[in-house]
mmCIF file of C-alpha atoms in Angstrom:
data_model
loop_
_atom_site.group_PDB
_atom_site.id
_atom_site.type_symbol
_atom_site.label_atom_id
_atom_site.label_comp_id
_atom_site.label_asym_id
_atom_site.label_seq_id
_atom_site.Cartn_x
_atom_site.Cartn_y
_atom_site.Cartn_z
ATOM 1 C CA UNK A 294 234.001 -57.384 -84.233
ATOM 2 C CA UNK A 295 234.649 -55.046 -87.129
ATOM 3 C CA UNK A 296 233.854 -51.410 -86.378
ATOM 4 C CA UNK A 297 232.968 -50.547 -89.956
ATOM 5 C CA UNK A 298 230.057 -51.113 -92.331
ATOM 6 C CA UNK A 299 230.535 -51.519 -96.077
ATOM 7 C CA UNK A 300 228.225 -52.528 -98.933
ATOM 8 C CA UNK A 301 228.825 -56.177 -99.840
ATOM 9 C CA UNK A 302 229.317 -55.541 -103.534
ATOM 10 C CA UNK A 303 229.625 -52.835 -106.172
ATOM 11 C CA UNK A 304 230.161 -52.627 -109.921
ATOM 12 C CA UNK A 305 232.050 -49.924 -111.785
ATOM 13 C CA UNK A 306 232.691 -49.396 -115.491
ATOM 14 C CA UNK A 307 236.293 -49.541 -116.618
ATOM 15 C CA UNK A 308 237.817 -46.074 -116.874
ATOM 16 C CA UNK A 309 235.327 -44.538 -114.475
ATOM 17 C CA UNK A 310 235.976 -43.485 -110.904
ATOM 18 C CA UNK A 311 235.112 -46.131 -108.338
ATOM 19 C CA UNK A 312 233.762 -44.679 -105.086
ATOM 20 C CA UNK A 313 233.679 -47.130 -102.181
ATOM 21 C CA UNK A 314 231.851 -45.959 -99.041
ATOM 22 C CA UNK A 315 232.555 -46.964 -95.468
ATOM 23 C CA UNK A 316 230.636 -46.151 -92.315
ATOM 24 C CA UNK A 317 232.543 -45.946 -89.031
ATOM 25 C CA UNK A 318 230.180 -44.023 -86.807
ATOM 26 C CA UNK A 319 231.834 -45.174 -83.542
ATOM 27 C CA UNK A 320 235.367 -44.175 -84.509
ATOM 28 C CA UNK A 321 237.511 -42.864 -81.660
ATOM 29 C CA UNK A 322 239.688 -39.785 -81.756
ATOM 30 C CA UNK A 323 242.915 -41.793 -81.882
ATOM 31 C CA UNK A 324 241.794 -44.159 -84.633
ATOM 32 C CA UNK A 325 242.893 -43.923 -88.227
ATOM 33 C CA UNK A 326 240.943 -45.247 -91.200
ATOM 34 C CA UNK A 327 242.917 -47.826 -93.193
ATOM 35 C CA UNK A 328 241.995 -49.327 -96.549
ATOM 36 C CA UNK A 329 243.290 -52.638 -97.853
ATOM 37 C CA UNK A 330 242.302 -54.661 -100.872
ATOM 38 C CA UNK A 331 242.579 -58.345 -101.685
ATOM 39 C CA UNK A 332 242.851 -59.498 -105.244
ATOM 40 C CA UNK A 333 241.835 -63.095 -105.871
ATOM 41 C CA UNK A 334 244.356 -65.647 -104.522
ATOM 42 C CA UNK A 335 246.620 -62.964 -103.046
ATOM 43 C CA UNK A 336 247.156 -61.585 -99.574
ATOM 44 C CA UNK A 337 245.600 -58.232 -98.646
ATOM 45 C CA UNK A 338 247.435 -55.165 -99.932
ATOM 46 C CA UNK A 339 247.616 -51.817 -98.178
ATOM 47 C CA UNK A 340 246.128 -48.907 -100.129
ATOM 48 C CA UNK A 341 245.913 -45.764 -98.022
ATOM 49 C CA UNK A 342 245.098 -44.438 -94.545
ATOM 50 C CA UNK A 343 244.055 -41.169 -92.947
ATOM 51 C CA UNK A 344 242.972 -39.498 -89.731
ATOM 52 C CA UNK A 345 240.817 -36.506 -90.632
ATOM 53 C CA UNK A 346 242.287 -34.840 -93.668
ATOM 54 C CA UNK A 347 241.787 -36.081 -97.190
ATOM 55 C CA UNK A 348 244.676 -38.152 -98.440
ATOM 56 C CA UNK A 349 245.933 -39.069 -101.891
ATOM 57 C CA UNK A 350 248.652 -41.395 -103.114
ATOM 58 C CA UNK A 351 249.511 -43.118 -106.372
ATOM 59 C CA UNK A 352 246.809 -45.722 -105.860
ATOM 60 C CA UNK A 353 243.784 -43.848 -104.546
ATOM 61 C CA UNK A 354 242.238 -40.927 -102.693
ATOM 62 C CA UNK A 355 240.601 -41.077 -99.286
ATOM 63 C CA UNK A 356 237.879 -38.640 -98.353
ATOM 64 C CA UNK A 357 236.914 -38.523 -94.665
ATOM 65 C CA UNK A 358 233.845 -36.572 -93.571
ATOM 66 C CA UNK A 359 234.305 -33.727 -91.141
ATOM 67 C CA UNK A 360 232.652 -35.651 -88.290
ATOM 68 C CA UNK A 361 234.849 -38.668 -89.202
ATOM 69 C CA UNK A 362 231.874 -41.016 -89.123
ATOM 70 C CA UNK A 363 232.278 -42.117 -92.704
ATOM 71 C CA UNK A 364 234.788 -42.142 -95.534
ATOM 72 C CA UNK A 365 235.035 -42.865 -99.237
ATOM 73 C CA UNK A 366 237.863 -44.530 -101.105
ATOM 74 C CA UNK A 367 238.186 -43.269 -104.656
ATOM 75 C CA UNK A 368 239.956 -45.121 -107.442
ATOM 76 C CA UNK A 369 240.063 -42.328 -110.067
ATOM 77 C CA UNK A 370 240.283 -44.419 -113.255
ATOM 78 C CA UNK A 371 239.334 -47.998 -112.490
ATOM 79 C CA UNK A 372 240.933 -50.789 -114.498
ATOM 80 C CA UNK A 373 240.131 -54.493 -114.648
ATOM 81 C CA UNK A 374 243.048 -55.115 -112.277
ATOM 82 C CA UNK A 375 241.196 -53.177 -109.581
ATOM 83 C CA UNK A 376 238.649 -55.985 -109.300
ATOM 84 C CA UNK A 377 239.085 -57.106 -105.676
ATOM 85 C CA UNK A 378 237.580 -57.133 -102.203
ATOM 86 C CA UNK A 379 238.158 -53.797 -100.463
ATOM 87 C CA UNK A 380 238.372 -53.620 -96.682
ATOM 88 C CA UNK A 381 237.882 -50.480 -94.593
ATOM 89 C CA UNK A 382 239.373 -50.787 -91.090
ATOM 90 C CA UNK A 383 239.720 -48.419 -88.155
ATOM 91 C CA UNK A 384 242.613 -48.837 -85.793
ATOM 92 C CA UNK A 385 244.605 -46.696 -83.370
ATOM 93 C CA UNK A 386 247.849 -45.573 -84.934
ATOM 94 C CA UNK A 387 249.692 -46.005 -81.672
ATOM 95 C CA UNK A 388 249.770 -49.277 -79.815
ATOM 96 C CA UNK A 389 249.324 -52.928 -80.590
ATOM 97 C CA UNK A 390 245.595 -53.220 -81.130
ATOM 98 C CA UNK A 391 244.856 -55.904 -83.680
ATOM 99 C CA UNK A 392 243.770 -55.162 -87.230
ATOM 100 C CA UNK A 393 240.239 -56.575 -87.521
ATOM 101 C CA UNK A 394 238.821 -57.275 -90.968
ATOM 102 C CA UNK A 395 235.132 -57.241 -91.785
ATOM 103 C CA UNK A 396 233.646 -58.786 -94.920
ATOM 104 C CA UNK A 397 234.568 -55.853 -97.167
ATOM 105 C CA UNK A 398 233.134 -54.711 -100.501
ATOM 106 C CA UNK A 399 233.581 -56.874 -103.556
ATOM 107 C CA UNK A 400 234.294 -54.418 -106.381
ATOM 108 C CA UNK A 401 233.869 -55.683 -109.917
ATOM 109 C CA UNK A 402 235.191 -53.576 -112.779
ATOM 110 C CA UNK A 403 233.139 -54.108 -115.903
ATOM 111 C CA UNK A 404 234.790 -53.790 -119.347
ATOM 112 C CA UNK B 281 262.560 -54.502 -100.324
ATOM 113 C CA UNK B 282 261.732 -58.191 -100.186
ATOM 114 C CA UNK B 283 258.172 -59.028 -99.177
ATOM 115 C CA UNK B 284 256.798 -61.437 -96.601
ATOM 116 C CA UNK B 285 257.726 -64.994 -97.557
ATOM 117 C CA UNK B 286 255.491 -67.942 -96.752
ATOM 118 C CA UNK B 287 255.731 -71.662 -97.391
ATOM 119 C CA UNK B 288 254.337 -73.973 -98.464
ATOM 120 C CA UNK B 289 251.879 -72.288 -100.828
ATOM 121 C CA UNK B 290 249.602 -75.301 -100.883
ATOM 122 C CA UNK B 291 249.140 -78.263 -98.570
ATOM 123 C CA UNK B 292 246.659 -81.129 -98.630
ATOM 124 C CA UNK B 293 246.389 -83.399 -95.596
ATOM 125 C CA UNK B 294 243.900 -85.774 -94.073
ATOM 126 C CA UNK B 295 242.076 -84.957 -90.861
ATOM 127 C CA UNK B 296 243.978 -85.743 -87.687
ATOM 128 C CA UNK B 297 247.311 -85.210 -89.458
ATOM 129 C CA UNK B 298 249.630 -82.351 -88.583
ATOM 130 C CA UNK B 299 250.902 -79.465 -90.677
ATOM 131 C CA UNK B 300 253.311 -76.556 -90.222
ATOM 132 C CA UNK B 301 253.521 -73.233 -92.009
ATOM 133 C CA UNK B 302 256.565 -70.990 -92.092
ATOM 134 C CA UNK B 303 256.800 -67.223 -92.402
ATOM 135 C CA UNK B 304 259.747 -64.894 -92.922
ATOM 136 C CA UNK B 305 258.704 -61.255 -92.337
ATOM 137 C CA UNK B 306 260.186 -58.114 -93.829
ATOM 138 C CA UNK B 307 263.566 -57.368 -92.325
ATOM 139 C CA UNK B 308 263.292 -54.993 -89.388
ATOM 140 C CA UNK B 309 259.581 -55.551 -88.821
ATOM 141 C CA UNK B 310 258.996 -56.139 -85.132
ATOM 142 C CA UNK B 311 255.365 -57.220 -85.297
ATOM 143 C CA UNK B 312 254.258 -60.451 -86.958
ATOM 144 C CA UNK B 313 250.691 -61.665 -87.449
ATOM 145 C CA UNK B 314 249.063 -64.936 -88.444
ATOM 146 C CA UNK B 315 245.580 -64.716 -89.931
ATOM 147 C CA UNK B 316 243.170 -67.463 -90.974
ATOM 148 C CA UNK B 317 240.930 -66.772 -93.963
ATOM 149 C CA UNK B 318 238.084 -69.160 -94.654
ATOM 150 C CA UNK B 319 236.595 -69.006 -98.148
ATOM 151 C CA UNK B 320 234.215 -66.080 -98.513
ATOM 152 C CA UNK B 321 235.215 -64.423 -95.237
ATOM 153 C CA UNK B 322 237.621 -61.694 -94.203
ATOM 154 C CA UNK B 323 240.897 -62.652 -92.532
ATOM 155 C CA UNK B 324 240.667 -63.479 -88.814
ATOM 156 C CA UNK B 325 243.629 -62.820 -86.538
ATOM 157 C CA UNK B 326 244.976 -65.959 -84.865
ATOM 158 C CA UNK B 327 248.068 -64.603 -83.129
ATOM 159 C CA UNK B 328 250.151 -61.439 -83.008
ATOM 160 C CA UNK B 329 253.794 -61.272 -81.942
ATOM 161 C CA UNK B 330 255.791 -58.246 -80.902
ATOM 162 C CA UNK B 331 259.413 -59.333 -81.418
ATOM 163 C CA UNK B 332 259.304 -62.835 -79.894
ATOM 164 C CA UNK B 333 256.557 -62.150 -77.357
ATOM 165 C CA UNK B 334 252.841 -62.841 -77.846
ATOM 166 C CA UNK B 335 250.635 -59.738 -77.870
ATOM 167 C CA UNK B 336 247.289 -61.358 -78.715
ATOM 168 C CA UNK B 337 246.363 -65.008 -79.130
ATOM 169 C CA UNK B 338 242.772 -64.748 -77.954
ATOM 170 C CA UNK B 339 241.367 -66.349 -81.124
ATOM 171 C CA UNK B 340 243.961 -69.114 -81.451
ATOM 172 C CA UNK B 341 242.438 -72.592 -80.817
ATOM 173 C CA UNK B 342 245.160 -73.567 -78.411
ATOM 174 C CA UNK B 343 244.113 -77.197 -78.154
ATOM 175 C CA UNK B 344 245.326 -77.781 -81.713
ATOM 176 C CA UNK B 345 247.122 -74.661 -82.938
ATOM 177 C CA UNK B 346 250.510 -73.438 -81.798
ATOM 178 C CA UNK B 347 252.849 -70.737 -83.022
ATOM 179 C CA UNK B 348 256.299 -69.552 -82.178
ATOM 180 C CA UNK B 349 258.624 -66.802 -83.241
ATOM 181 C CA UNK B 350 262.106 -67.691 -82.177
ATOM 182 C CA UNK B 351 264.677 -64.891 -82.047
ATOM 183 C CA UNK B 352 261.983 -62.436 -83.074
ATOM 184 C CA UNK B 353 262.318 -63.077 -86.802
ATOM 185 C CA UNK B 354 260.838 -66.155 -88.544
ATOM 186 C CA UNK B 355 257.682 -67.754 -87.313
ATOM 187 C CA UNK B 356 256.024 -71.162 -87.546
ATOM 188 C CA UNK B 357 252.325 -71.958 -87.189
ATOM 189 C CA UNK B 358 251.444 -75.576 -86.457
ATOM 190 C CA UNK B 359 248.142 -77.434 -86.473
ATOM 191 C CA UNK B 360 247.935 -80.797 -84.744
ATOM 192 C CA UNK B 361 245.613 -82.618 -85.198
ATOM 193 C CA UNK B 362 243.898 -80.946 -88.154
ATOM 194 C CA UNK B 363 240.125 -80.853 -88.540
ATOM 195 C CA UNK B 364 238.025 -80.409 -91.668
ATOM 196 C CA UNK B 365 237.076 -76.877 -90.565
ATOM 197 C CA UNK B 366 240.760 -75.869 -90.575
ATOM 198 C CA UNK B 367 240.659 -75.771 -94.377
ATOM 199 C CA UNK B 368 241.573 -72.149 -95.103
ATOM 200 C CA UNK B 369 244.296 -69.818 -96.281
ATOM 201 C CA UNK B 370 246.805 -68.960 -93.578
ATOM 202 C CA UNK B 371 248.183 -65.475 -94.050
ATOM 203 C CA UNK B 372 251.297 -64.095 -92.429
ATOM 204 C CA UNK B 373 251.827 -60.339 -92.182
ATOM 205 C CA UNK B 374 254.366 -58.042 -90.615
ATOM 206 C CA UNK B 375 254.639 -54.395 -89.660
ATOM 207 C CA UNK B 376 257.250 -52.098 -88.161
ATOM 208 C CA UNK B 377 255.309 -52.199 -84.939
ATOM 209 C CA UNK B 378 253.752 -49.655 -82.608
ATOM 210 C CA UNK B 379 255.406 -46.337 -83.054
ATOM 211 C CA UNK B 380 254.943 -42.658 -83.346
ATOM 212 C CA UNK B 381 253.804 -42.685 -86.939
ATOM 213 C CA UNK B 382 250.626 -44.100 -88.417
ATOM 214 C CA UNK B 383 252.703 -45.769 -91.100
ATOM 215 C CA UNK B 384 254.328 -48.004 -88.507
ATOM 216 C CA UNK B 385 251.077 -49.932 -88.250
ATOM 217 C CA UNK B 386 250.732 -50.657 -91.962
ATOM 218 C CA UNK B 387 250.729 -54.408 -92.512
ATOM 219 C CA UNK B 388 252.438 -56.158 -95.409
ATOM 220 C CA UNK B 389 250.971 -59.580 -96.160
ATOM 221 C CA UNK B 390 252.461 -62.655 -97.707
ATOM 222 C CA UNK B 391 250.716 -64.604 -100.454
ATOM 223 C CA UNK B 392 249.360 -67.127 -97.962
ATOM 224 C CA UNK B 393 249.408 -70.888 -97.487
ATOM 225 C CA UNK B 394 246.297 -72.708 -98.652
ATOM 226 C CA UNK B 395 245.412 -75.720 -96.513
ATOM 227 C CA UNK B 396 242.931 -78.383 -97.567
ATOM 228 C CA UNK B 397 241.942 -80.959 -94.957
ATOM 229 C CA UNK B 398 240.266 -84.091 -96.352
#
């Protein structure tokens, strides 16, 4: 079973920041938060991951609360190509535990 | 670097027939995964290999599904006989494998093989 809770769907205006929340209240100390997205008819694509500090890369920013029970993925300037299903997953960084997907958030960017 | 290659991209068969999917992971990736994604759902792990050994196949319907990863590189997933409920996209992914960095567990997915069972 997935260890995260995400809203099923969200809309965001093109050019605005898209903020996708994720609740992971039972996260363990050795578990990272990973974000993937799946554009229609493609395989999931890795976006970003983090442990407890905020992270930023060329695709997005990840904000993790101090108690690590929730996080927010931020797409700073959403474009139509960001329309996808976004998955938030927690997983230990060390070891072979499987990556378990939930149902994700369907983000629709509106022109 | 080249991505994860999968074939065929599409396959239509009748129930009770057999089908095989092939996956070539990223060079040097020790861990290989097969996921099943039914329309409207998130991907579900079927089997996970570490090199050529099975790490997790707890959700693989072993009465009809089989998978192998010979020589720890390419992998084949077979369904025999197929049922209507096997209609799905079969995704292959690979990762460096368990290691000392969090990046070693980042999965790269292929485009998937879409199976339709009539």
